[in-house]
Amino acid sequence: METKQKIIVIGAGFGGLSFCKKIDKSKYDVLILDRNNFHSFPPLFYQVASGGLDPTSISFPVRREMRNRKMQGCKFNYGEVKTIDTLTKTVTTEFETIPYDILVIAAGTTNNFFGIENLQQRVCTLKSTSQAIRTRNEILLRLERAAIETDPERRRRLLTFAVIGGGPTGVEVAGALGEMKRYVISREYPTISPDEVKVILIEGSDRLLRTMSESSSADALRDLQQKLMVEVKLNKTMKSYDENGIITFTDGDTIAADTLVWTAGITAEPFKFTGFTPQPRPGARLAVDEYNKVDGTDDIYAIGDISYHEDEVWTRGCPQLAQVAIQQGNRLAENLNNPSKKRAFVYNDKGSMATIGRNHAVVDLHKFHFAGWFAWIVWMAVHLMSLLGMRNKAVVLINWIWAYFTSSSSLRLILRPSRNPSTPINNN
Amino acid sequence: METKQKIIVIGAGFGGLSFCKKIDKSKYDVLILDRNNFHSFPPLFYQVASGGLDPTSISFPVRREMRNRKMQGCKFNYGEVKTIDTLTKTVTTEFETIPYDILVIAAGTTNNFFGIENLQQRVCTLKSTSQAIRTRNEILLRLERAAIETDPERRRRLLTFAVIGGGPTGVEVAGALGEMKRYVISREYPTISPDEVKVILIEGSDRLLRTMSESSSADALRDLQQKLMVEVKLNKTMKSYDENGIITFTDGDTIAADTLVWTAGITAEPFKFTGFTPQPRPGARLAVDEYNKVDGTDDIYAIGDISYHEDEVWTRGCPQLAQVAIQQGNRLAENLNNPSKKRAFVYNDKGSMATIGRNHAVVDLHKFHFAGWFAWIVWMAVHLMSLLGMRNKAVVLINWIWAYFTSSSSLRLILRPSRNPSTPINNN
């Protein structure tokens, strides 16, 4: 019999894992690569940032998941892919160079700062577990500094939290900060008055949750403003953020805020290709055909947030959501399992949802919209189900029940690995 | 009425918190300072390092604890004390300078590398939550590197884990690494054979758990060697550890190990004193009298691991244990509450215990010694009770039950805050 074809999957996210579960391991050798040794859960990063959940409870080791029956036969290597050489058909990580017959790119997206100077160095972001932990640390540091700050001007800057971007993440972060202002400051920071804390959500377009229904946008706006005392500014675009914490907008307005949480833009994870030049697409995404094959290649596929394909329904590409990635991973695996019965990918939109502070969410199912406490329960159930690992489900549920009854959390920890330089791994 | 005296407590550990709970807040203004915004739980650091517990579940925010009824009236400031000026009676952190009438130093201890060159930069340590997280990351990185390493010599170094120091921490880490070798490697690292993994525990004296009973030492030695396949070397003292991972001992022996976990020595947290020079004491501890007053001062007290006092029973000072710190904190508070009825501190030894891998522990109660599964249950109960926070108790219990039935954990995560430089807090 002929030897199996080697498939390399870049990224152990929703897309990569769903592909690995479906692909026929008797037909293919499958190796999954990730720069983290765990699968992470972006929808809940904002709760890590706000101290509502611990990072470990929304992370799941890839090697642990490999023991899942559906994953039997897959291999995992830890490493960050630096270059993809389409001539030699190899990928290179910081540790090794590995040959492939078929490459599946499921590496997702990273922050897009639209070239605004030094922004990356100065702002808090939420595109990875690590970034969420850092954002949590930064927010808590501001509060601790403010608690002992006497200069009114510096105090104001320390206690002003600007969130840029009115998408689901921006709305959820602003809501969580609003909750912190309302429930935590008064109880745990005797030297800070809740009224001193300003949470400002800034969106460039004319409504929040632009990708959702008008009613969801309206609900989110009302709740943030009325229940959570969040200042919302629409139709405002940021121009610069200087080292004194001054945010300047295109219309000339300015805000002084030591903390800026950036959720305003994403761009595809960049790769260095040799022997292939991707065509320009919105958000630097990789253009794929209806079978998720990257245009201009024969053996490279892209799924999830990093891929781009226009069809009649999605004239500007599919939304960058977990659901799309999962469905594309499944379909691609089916197509590779039965090349003769290849079927084009069509996104089956299951709707979208966002949560606004505790006890409240907005849900859009096709034409049907609902909001409030029940929507929040649905939101929790959906997210709990998608979490990997029984232990994680249990811990997250405990945290949520806890927070629901105490509107408090014991996770507001400024926690970092020791700063000693890492013990070098000898390569000689 | 006269104004209250200002007490500053340095350190929110076992000693500092027990003092704050007992001290009469109607008589004194109490401010507690800590360089972390949380109370941490050193007895379980080793389980963080081995991926058995998440760091958040053994950490508890100080401000959250301030809501404890017994703490009402205490204040907390975040900051690391750099200098203590006994002339102006002030302490200075990186943020502020604060005056005190009475100072209580409960800052504990840090690693002692006995001046061995570059050791601090090269080894994994376990004296703080941050260090435990880093140690976990380092251990997991070695395994990931080894999983794809083909050179036999480098492979051997990557898979050799040396633990220096045969005290409770050393024994517990070695045991946890032994468990990892036995239960995890075989299931999650297909390219690594458990036999390739070497765990070596090195102790300078002639027995493990020197501070415990002979039978405890014997039990620990037997279990580590027979159940957990840990190599134990006694009467061996380390001389150097070079950049190629070669450990050299005073007797000339060498071991090549990319991972060295250092538990061999501690020394008091150093402070810069102005107007006062502490007398030299073992482990750089502060000499105190029977009332925990620092020798040569009138208004500075030291409790817990950082304090040193000899009496008839403890001719070389009290052991550096949580129990001692808690009892000293209570006694000092009582003495300050009723200066007329001052009572000298006498340590009431409640015994000591250590755990060796899963399902097994050794316990010494005065003349009474027991070991095995029941000892392990006792060990767990005692530690659960001492953990702050219901949520933490619940999460830790879930983790332990989980691990007990699956001998597995989903916490083997290489998790760090994002490396972007921290957003600067403006001080202009």
Short mmCIF file of C-alpha atoms in Angstrom, two decimals, chain A residues 10-426:
data_model
loop_
_atom_site.label_atom_id
_atom_site.label_comp_id
_atom_site.label_asym_id
_atom_site.label_seq_id
_atom_site.Cartn_x
_atom_site.Cartn_y
_atom_site.Cartn_z
CA ILE A 10 -1.30 25.32 11.79
CA GLY A 11 -3.32 26.37 14.83
CA ALA A 12 -5.21 24.41 17.51
CA GLY A 13 -8.15 26.80 17.60
CA PHE A 14 -11.78 26.04 16.79
CA GLY A 15 -11.07 25.47 13.10
CA GLY A 16 -7.93 23.38 13.50
CA LEU A 17 -9.39 21.08 16.15
CA SER A 18 -12.71 20.52 14.35
CA PHE A 19 -10.72 19.60 11.21
CA CYS A 20 -8.51 17.18 13.16
CA LYS A 21 -11.53 15.46 14.70
CA LYS A 22 -13.23 14.88 11.34
CA ILE A 23 -10.26 14.04 9.12
CA ASP A 24 -9.77 10.31 8.41
CA LYS A 25 -6.59 9.33 10.27
CA SER A 26 -6.43 6.02 8.39
CA LYS A 27 -5.98 8.01 5.16
CA TYR A 28 -3.72 10.79 6.44
CA ASP A 29 -0.89 11.45 8.88
CA VAL A 30 -2.02 14.55 10.77
CA LEU A 31 0.32 16.85 12.71
CA ILE A 32 -1.07 19.92 14.46
CA LEU A 33 1.24 22.83 15.30
CA ASP A 34 0.54 25.62 17.77
CA ARG A 35 2.68 28.29 19.43
CA ASN A 36 0.80 27.58 22.65
CA ASN A 37 0.58 24.15 24.25
CA PHE A 38 -3.12 24.79 24.86
CA HIS A 39 -6.36 25.53 23.03
CA SER A 40 -7.79 28.85 24.17
CA PHE A 41 -11.28 30.28 24.23
CA PRO A 42 -11.38 33.84 22.83
CA PRO A 43 -15.06 34.49 23.60
CA LEU A 44 -14.21 34.65 27.31
CA PHE A 45 -10.90 36.54 27.18
CA TYR A 46 -12.73 39.67 28.32
CA GLN A 47 -13.74 37.91 31.55
CA VAL A 48 -10.08 37.09 32.22
CA ALA A 49 -9.26 40.76 31.69
CA SER A 50 -11.95 41.82 34.15
CA GLY A 51 -10.94 39.24 36.76
CA GLY A 52 -14.13 37.23 36.39
CA LEU A 53 -12.45 34.02 35.25
CA ASP A 54 -8.98 32.57 35.67
CA PRO A 55 -7.04 32.05 32.45
CA THR A 56 -6.49 28.38 33.23
CA SER A 57 -10.21 27.63 33.26
CA ILE A 58 -10.64 28.72 29.64
CA SER A 59 -7.44 27.04 28.43
CA PHE A 60 -7.09 23.35 27.62
CA PRO A 61 -3.82 21.55 26.87
CA VAL A 62 -3.67 20.34 23.27
CA ARG A 63 -1.95 17.12 24.36
CA ARG A 64 -4.79 16.47 26.78
CA GLU A 65 -7.30 16.95 23.94
CA MET A 66 -5.27 14.51 21.85
CA ARG A 67 -6.58 11.78 24.17
CA ASN A 68 -10.07 12.56 22.87
CA ARG A 69 -11.23 9.50 20.89
CA LYS A 70 -11.88 11.61 17.79
CA MET A 71 -8.30 12.91 17.87
CA GLN A 72 -6.68 9.47 18.02
CA GLY A 73 -3.88 9.36 15.46
CA CYS A 74 -3.16 13.09 15.41
CA LYS A 75 0.21 14.32 16.59
CA PHE A 76 1.02 17.67 18.23
CA ASN A 77 4.23 19.67 18.05
CA TYR A 78 4.75 22.84 20.07
CA GLY A 79 6.16 25.70 18.04
CA GLU A 80 5.37 28.94 16.22
CA VAL A 81 5.41 28.68 12.45
CA LYS A 82 7.72 31.37 11.06
CA THR A 83 7.90 30.51 7.35
CA ILE A 84 5.97 28.41 4.83
CA ASP A 85 8.04 27.25 1.87
CA THR A 86 5.73 26.17 -0.96
CA LEU A 87 8.69 25.12 -3.14
CA THR A 88 10.12 22.56 -0.73
CA LYS A 89 6.66 22.05 0.82
CA THR A 90 7.91 22.61 4.37
CA VAL A 91 6.96 24.74 7.35
CA THR A 92 9.58 26.05 9.77
CA THR A 93 9.04 26.78 13.46
CA GLU A 94 11.60 28.17 15.93
CA PHE A 95 12.51 24.53 16.65
CA GLU A 96 12.26 22.52 13.43
CA THR A 97 11.46 22.32 9.71
CA ILE A 98 8.74 19.83 8.78
CA PRO A 99 7.60 18.62 5.33
CA TYR A 100 3.92 18.47 4.36
CA ASP A 101 1.86 17.11 1.49
CA ILE A 102 -1.19 19.13 2.46
CA LEU A 103 -1.13 22.28 4.61
CA VAL A 104 -4.14 23.58 6.52
CA ILE A 105 -3.70 27.13 7.81
CA ALA A 106 -6.01 27.83 10.76
CA ALA A 107 -3.90 30.41 12.58
CA GLY A 108 -6.61 33.02 13.10
CA THR A 109 -6.05 36.73 13.50
CA THR A 110 -4.12 39.22 15.59
CA ASN A 111 -4.57 42.88 16.51
CA ASN A 112 -4.63 45.51 13.78
CA PHE A 113 -3.40 48.90 14.94
CA PHE A 114 -3.85 50.50 11.52
CA GLY A 115 -0.29 51.77 11.71
CA ILE A 116 -1.04 54.11 14.60
CA GLU A 117 2.38 54.83 16.10
CA ASN A 118 3.57 52.89 19.20
CA LEU A 119 0.02 51.76 19.80
CA GLN A 120 1.03 48.14 20.22
CA GLN A 121 3.41 49.09 23.03
CA ARG A 122 0.96 51.33 24.81
CA VAL A 123 -2.46 49.68 24.78
CA CYS A 124 -4.13 46.68 26.41
CA THR A 125 -5.36 44.04 23.98
CA LEU A 126 -7.49 40.91 24.08
CA LYS A 127 -6.47 38.68 21.18
CA SER A 128 -4.81 35.97 23.27
CA THR A 129 -4.91 34.54 26.79
CA SER A 130 -1.55 36.17 27.46
CA GLN A 131 -2.85 39.55 26.34
CA ALA A 132 -5.96 39.12 28.49
CA ILE A 133 -3.82 38.37 31.57
CA ARG A 134 -1.70 41.43 30.89
CA THR A 135 -4.82 43.58 30.45
CA ARG A 136 -6.12 42.33 33.81
CA ASN A 137 -2.81 43.17 35.46
CA GLU A 138 -2.72 46.65 33.92
CA ILE A 139 -6.29 47.49 34.97
CA LEU A 140 -5.65 46.34 38.56
CA LEU A 141 -2.35 48.24 38.70
CA ARG A 142 -4.17 51.45 37.72
CA LEU A 143 -6.64 50.97 40.57
CA GLU A 144 -3.86 50.31 43.10
CA ARG A 145 -1.94 53.36 41.93
CA ALA A 146 -5.05 55.54 42.01
CA ALA A 147 -5.89 54.34 45.52
CA ILE A 148 -2.80 56.17 46.85
CA GLU A 149 -2.62 59.01 44.28
CA THR A 150 -3.30 62.49 45.65
CA ASP A 151 -2.75 64.64 42.54
CA PRO A 152 -6.29 65.12 41.11
CA GLU A 153 -5.17 65.27 37.47
CA ARG A 154 -3.10 62.07 37.65
CA ARG A 155 -5.90 60.46 39.63
CA ARG A 156 -8.37 61.26 36.87
CA ARG A 157 -6.12 59.74 34.21
CA LEU A 158 -5.50 56.62 36.28
CA LEU A 159 -9.24 56.12 36.74
CA THR A 160 -10.28 56.71 33.12
CA PHE A 161 -10.63 53.49 31.13
CA ALA A 162 -11.11 53.96 27.40
CA VAL A 163 -12.31 51.02 25.29
CA ILE A 164 -11.86 51.48 21.56
CA GLY A 165 -14.17 49.43 19.34
CA GLY A 166 -17.90 48.82 19.80
CA GLY A 167 -17.98 45.20 18.61
CA PRO A 168 -18.90 42.30 20.92
CA THR A 169 -15.49 42.34 22.67
CA GLY A 170 -15.54 46.10 23.21
CA VAL A 171 -19.10 45.99 24.53
CA GLU A 172 -18.30 43.07 26.82
CA VAL A 173 -15.14 44.66 28.21
CA ALA A 174 -16.86 48.00 28.78
CA GLY A 175 -19.71 46.20 30.50
CA ALA A 176 -17.32 44.28 32.75
CA LEU A 177 -15.48 47.48 33.65
CA GLY A 178 -18.84 49.10 34.39
CA GLU A 179 -19.64 46.22 36.75
CA MET A 180 -16.26 46.62 38.44
CA LYS A 181 -16.95 50.32 38.95
CA ARG A 182 -20.38 49.59 40.36
CA TYR A 183 -19.78 46.55 42.57
CA VAL A 184 -16.07 46.33 43.32
CA ILE A 185 -14.65 49.83 43.74
CA SER A 186 -17.11 50.83 46.44
CA ARG A 187 -16.45 47.69 48.46
CA GLU A 188 -12.72 47.18 48.02
CA TYR A 189 -11.17 50.59 47.31
CA PRO A 190 -12.21 52.82 50.22
CA THR A 191 -10.05 55.67 48.92
CA ILE A 192 -11.70 55.67 45.47
CA SER A 193 -15.25 56.85 44.87
CA PRO A 194 -17.07 54.94 42.10
CA ASP A 195 -17.96 58.30 40.56
CA GLU A 196 -14.27 58.97 39.98
CA VAL A 197 -14.04 55.93 37.70
CA LYS A 198 -14.87 56.68 34.08
CA VAL A 199 -15.45 53.93 31.53
CA ILE A 200 -15.67 55.27 27.97
CA LEU A 201 -16.59 53.08 24.99
CA ILE A 202 -15.67 54.55 21.61
CA GLU A 203 -17.02 53.26 18.29
CA GLY A 204 -16.20 54.59 14.83
CA SER A 205 -19.54 53.80 13.23
CA ASP A 206 -23.00 55.03 14.21
CA ARG A 207 -23.94 52.02 16.36
CA LEU A 208 -22.57 49.34 18.71
CA LEU A 209 -22.54 45.65 17.68
CA ARG A 210 -22.58 46.67 14.03
CA THR A 211 -22.69 43.02 12.91
CA MET A 212 -25.86 42.36 14.91
CA SER A 213 -29.48 43.53 14.66
CA GLU A 214 -30.56 47.14 15.19
CA SER A 215 -32.43 46.08 18.33
CA SER A 216 -29.34 44.38 19.77
CA SER A 217 -27.40 47.57 19.16
CA ALA A 218 -30.12 49.62 20.87
CA ASP A 219 -30.30 47.23 23.86
CA ALA A 220 -26.53 47.25 24.29
CA LEU A 221 -26.39 51.05 24.13
CA ARG A 222 -29.21 51.50 26.65
CA ASP A 223 -27.83 48.96 29.15
CA LEU A 224 -24.29 50.27 28.99
CA GLN A 225 -25.37 53.84 29.51
CA GLN A 226 -28.16 53.37 32.04
CA LYS A 227 -27.32 50.23 34.02
CA LEU A 228 -23.54 50.29 33.85
CA MET A 229 -22.79 54.02 33.69
CA VAL A 230 -20.58 53.58 30.64
CA GLU A 231 -20.04 56.68 28.50
CA VAL A 232 -20.59 55.66 24.86
CA LYS A 233 -19.21 57.78 22.03
CA LEU A 234 -20.29 56.84 18.48
CA ASN A 235 -18.94 58.09 15.13
CA LYS A 236 -15.55 58.75 16.73
CA THR A 237 -12.28 57.56 15.25
CA MET A 238 -9.03 57.56 17.18
CA LYS A 239 -6.03 59.23 15.58
CA SER A 240 -3.26 58.91 18.18
CA TYR A 241 -2.40 57.95 21.75
CA ASP A 242 0.60 59.72 23.24
CA GLU A 243 2.96 58.82 26.10
CA ASN A 244 1.01 61.08 28.47
CA GLY A 245 -2.10 59.01 27.93
CA ILE A 246 -3.84 61.58 25.73
CA ILE A 247 -6.15 60.01 23.13
CA THR A 248 -6.73 62.30 20.14
CA PHE A 249 -9.62 61.72 17.75
CA THR A 250 -9.93 62.65 14.09
CA ASP A 251 -12.44 65.34 15.04
CA GLY A 252 -9.89 66.95 17.34
CA ASP A 253 -11.47 65.83 20.63
CA THR A 254 -9.12 64.44 23.28
CA ILE A 255 -9.46 62.17 26.32
CA ALA A 256 -6.79 61.60 28.99
CA ALA A 257 -6.75 57.90 29.93
CA ASP A 258 -3.87 55.84 31.29
CA THR A 259 -5.69 52.68 30.22
CA LEU A 260 -6.73 52.11 26.63
CA VAL A 261 -8.24 48.74 25.75
CA TRP A 262 -7.95 48.20 22.00
CA THR A 263 -10.63 46.03 20.35
CA ALA A 264 -11.01 48.08 17.18
CA GLY A 265 -9.29 45.99 14.60
CA ILE A 266 -7.94 42.57 13.67
CA THR A 267 -5.75 41.32 10.86
CA ALA A 268 -4.80 37.82 9.72
CA GLU A 269 -1.80 36.21 11.45
CA PRO A 270 1.09 37.07 9.11
CA PHE A 271 3.25 34.31 7.59
CA LYS A 272 6.42 34.52 5.54
CA PHE A 273 5.70 32.58 2.34
CA THR A 274 8.44 31.39 0.00
CA GLY A 275 7.44 30.63 -3.61
CA PHE A 276 3.95 32.07 -3.19
CA THR A 277 2.48 35.55 -2.81
CA PRO A 278 -1.02 35.79 -1.32
CA GLN A 279 -3.40 38.15 -3.10
CA PRO A 280 -4.46 41.22 -1.10
CA ARG A 281 -7.77 40.74 0.68
CA PRO A 282 -9.60 42.68 3.43
CA GLY A 283 -7.85 42.23 6.78
CA ALA A 284 -4.90 40.56 5.04
CA ARG A 285 -6.93 37.34 4.96
CA LEU A 286 -5.98 34.49 2.61
CA ALA A 287 -8.24 34.27 -0.45
CA VAL A 288 -9.75 30.76 -0.69
CA ASP A 289 -12.17 29.10 -3.11
CA GLU A 290 -15.45 27.46 -2.11
CA TYR A 291 -13.45 24.41 -0.96
CA ASN A 292 -11.21 26.56 1.26
CA LYS A 293 -8.22 26.00 -1.02
CA VAL A 294 -5.94 29.04 -0.99
CA ASP A 295 -6.05 30.74 -4.42
CA GLY A 296 -2.89 30.08 -6.40
CA THR A 297 -1.94 26.90 -4.54
CA ASP A 298 -2.77 23.19 -5.03
CA ASP A 299 -2.11 21.82 -1.57
CA ILE A 300 -2.68 24.68 0.88
CA TYR A 301 -6.01 25.29 2.56
CA ALA A 302 -7.10 28.04 4.96
CA ILE A 303 -10.03 27.88 7.40
CA GLY A 304 -11.47 30.16 10.05
CA ASP A 305 -10.77 33.83 10.65
CA ILE A 306 -7.67 33.79 8.46
CA SER A 307 -9.55 32.70 5.31
CA TYR A 308 -11.56 34.91 2.94
CA HIS A 309 -14.22 33.86 0.43
CA GLU A 310 -17.08 35.86 -1.05
CA ASP A 311 -20.36 34.27 -2.03
CA GLU A 312 -23.89 35.47 -2.83
CA VAL A 313 -24.86 35.74 0.84
CA TRP A 314 -21.55 36.92 2.28
CA THR A 315 -20.46 39.41 -0.32
CA ARG A 316 -17.67 40.66 1.95
CA GLY A 317 -16.57 37.27 3.21
CA CYS A 318 -17.89 35.19 6.08
CA PRO A 319 -17.92 36.77 9.54
CA GLN A 320 -14.84 35.89 11.63
CA LEU A 321 -16.62 33.70 14.18
CA ALA A 322 -15.94 30.37 15.88
CA GLN A 323 -19.00 28.88 14.12
CA VAL A 324 -17.56 29.61 10.67
CA ALA A 325 -14.20 28.11 11.61
CA ILE A 326 -15.80 24.95 13.01
CA GLN A 327 -18.05 24.45 9.97
CA GLN A 328 -15.15 25.07 7.56
CA GLY A 329 -12.93 22.63 9.48
CA ASN A 330 -15.60 19.94 9.27
CA ARG A 331 -16.37 20.51 5.61
CA LEU A 332 -12.71 20.57 4.59
CA ALA A 333 -12.08 17.30 6.44
CA GLU A 334 -15.10 15.68 4.73
CA ASN A 335 -13.87 16.87 1.35
CA LEU A 336 -10.39 15.46 1.94
CA ASN A 337 -11.87 12.20 3.23
CA ASN A 338 -13.93 11.78 0.02
CA PRO A 339 -12.30 13.85 -2.73
CA SER A 340 -14.75 12.35 -5.23
CA LYS A 341 -17.74 13.77 -3.34
CA LYS A 342 -16.33 17.25 -2.74
CA ARG A 343 -18.94 19.80 -1.57
CA ALA A 344 -18.55 23.56 -1.58
CA PHE A 345 -18.62 25.33 1.79
CA VAL A 346 -21.76 27.27 2.69
CA TYR A 347 -21.94 28.99 6.06
CA ASN A 348 -24.96 27.96 8.10
CA ASP A 349 -25.52 31.05 10.24
CA LYS A 350 -26.65 29.98 13.71
CA GLY A 351 -26.94 33.57 14.88
CA SER A 352 -24.80 35.66 17.15
CA MET A 353 -24.89 36.93 20.72
CA ALA A 354 -23.12 39.29 23.10
CA THR A 355 -23.36 39.82 26.84
CA ILE A 356 -23.63 43.20 28.51
CA GLY A 357 -22.54 43.05 32.12
CA ARG A 358 -24.00 40.54 34.54
CA ASN A 359 -27.45 39.03 33.93
CA HIS A 360 -27.93 40.55 30.51
CA ALA A 361 -27.23 39.55 26.92
CA VAL A 362 -28.53 40.15 23.41
CA VAL A 363 -29.16 37.28 20.99
CA ASP A 364 -29.91 37.37 17.25
CA LEU A 365 -31.25 34.21 15.61
CA HIS A 366 -31.88 35.02 11.95
CA LYS A 367 -34.86 37.35 12.03
CA PHE A 368 -35.56 36.62 15.68
CA HIS A 369 -34.08 38.83 18.41
CA PHE A 370 -34.30 38.55 22.18
CA ALA A 371 -32.51 40.17 25.07
CA GLY A 372 -32.28 40.24 28.86
CA TRP A 373 -31.88 37.66 31.58
CA PHE A 374 -33.00 34.67 29.52
CA ALA A 375 -30.68 35.66 26.70
CA TRP A 376 -27.90 35.76 29.27
CA ILE A 377 -28.72 32.21 30.43
CA VAL A 378 -28.62 31.07 26.79
CA TRP A 379 -25.32 32.88 26.31
CA MET A 380 -23.84 31.10 29.36
CA ALA A 381 -25.13 27.68 28.29
CA VAL A 382 -23.75 28.03 24.76
CA HIS A 383 -20.34 29.10 26.03
CA LEU A 384 -20.16 26.43 28.73
CA MET A 385 -20.93 23.74 26.15
CA SER A 386 -18.19 24.94 23.83
CA LEU A 387 -15.54 24.92 26.57
CA LEU A 388 -13.13 21.99 26.38
CA GLY A 389 -12.74 19.84 29.47
CA MET A 390 -15.14 18.85 32.24
CA ARG A 391 -12.97 20.47 34.90
CA ASN A 392 -13.02 23.78 33.03
CA LYS A 393 -16.80 23.63 32.59
CA ALA A 394 -17.17 22.95 36.32
CA VAL A 395 -14.80 25.72 37.41
CA VAL A 396 -16.29 28.32 35.07
CA LEU A 397 -19.81 27.42 36.21
CA ILE A 398 -18.78 27.75 39.87
CA ASN A 399 -17.25 31.15 39.12
CA TRP A 400 -20.38 32.36 37.35
CA ILE A 401 -22.76 31.14 40.05
CA TRP A 402 -20.47 32.68 42.65
CA ALA A 403 -20.34 36.01 40.84
CA TYR A 404 -24.09 35.93 40.29
CA PHE A 405 -24.88 35.72 44.00
CA THR A 406 -22.02 37.78 45.39
CA SER A 407 -21.42 40.08 42.39
CA SER A 408 -17.84 39.61 43.47
CA SER A 409 -14.77 37.66 42.47
CA SER A 410 -11.58 36.57 44.15
CA LEU A 411 -9.67 36.61 40.88
CA ARG A 412 -8.51 40.20 40.84
CA LEU A 413 -4.88 39.15 41.01
CA ILE A 414 -1.86 40.92 39.59
CA LEU A 415 -0.16 37.67 38.69
CA ARG A 416 2.92 37.24 36.53
CA PRO A 417 5.56 34.56 36.11
CA SER A 418 8.74 35.44 38.00
CA ARG A 419 10.78 37.99 36.08
CA ASN A 420 14.05 36.01 36.24
CA PRO A 421 15.21 35.36 32.71
CA SER A 422 14.12 31.93 31.64
CA THR A 423 16.60 29.13 32.20
CA PRO A 424 18.13 28.74 28.74
CA ILE A 425 17.42 25.50 26.93
CA ASN A 426 20.78 24.34 25.61
#
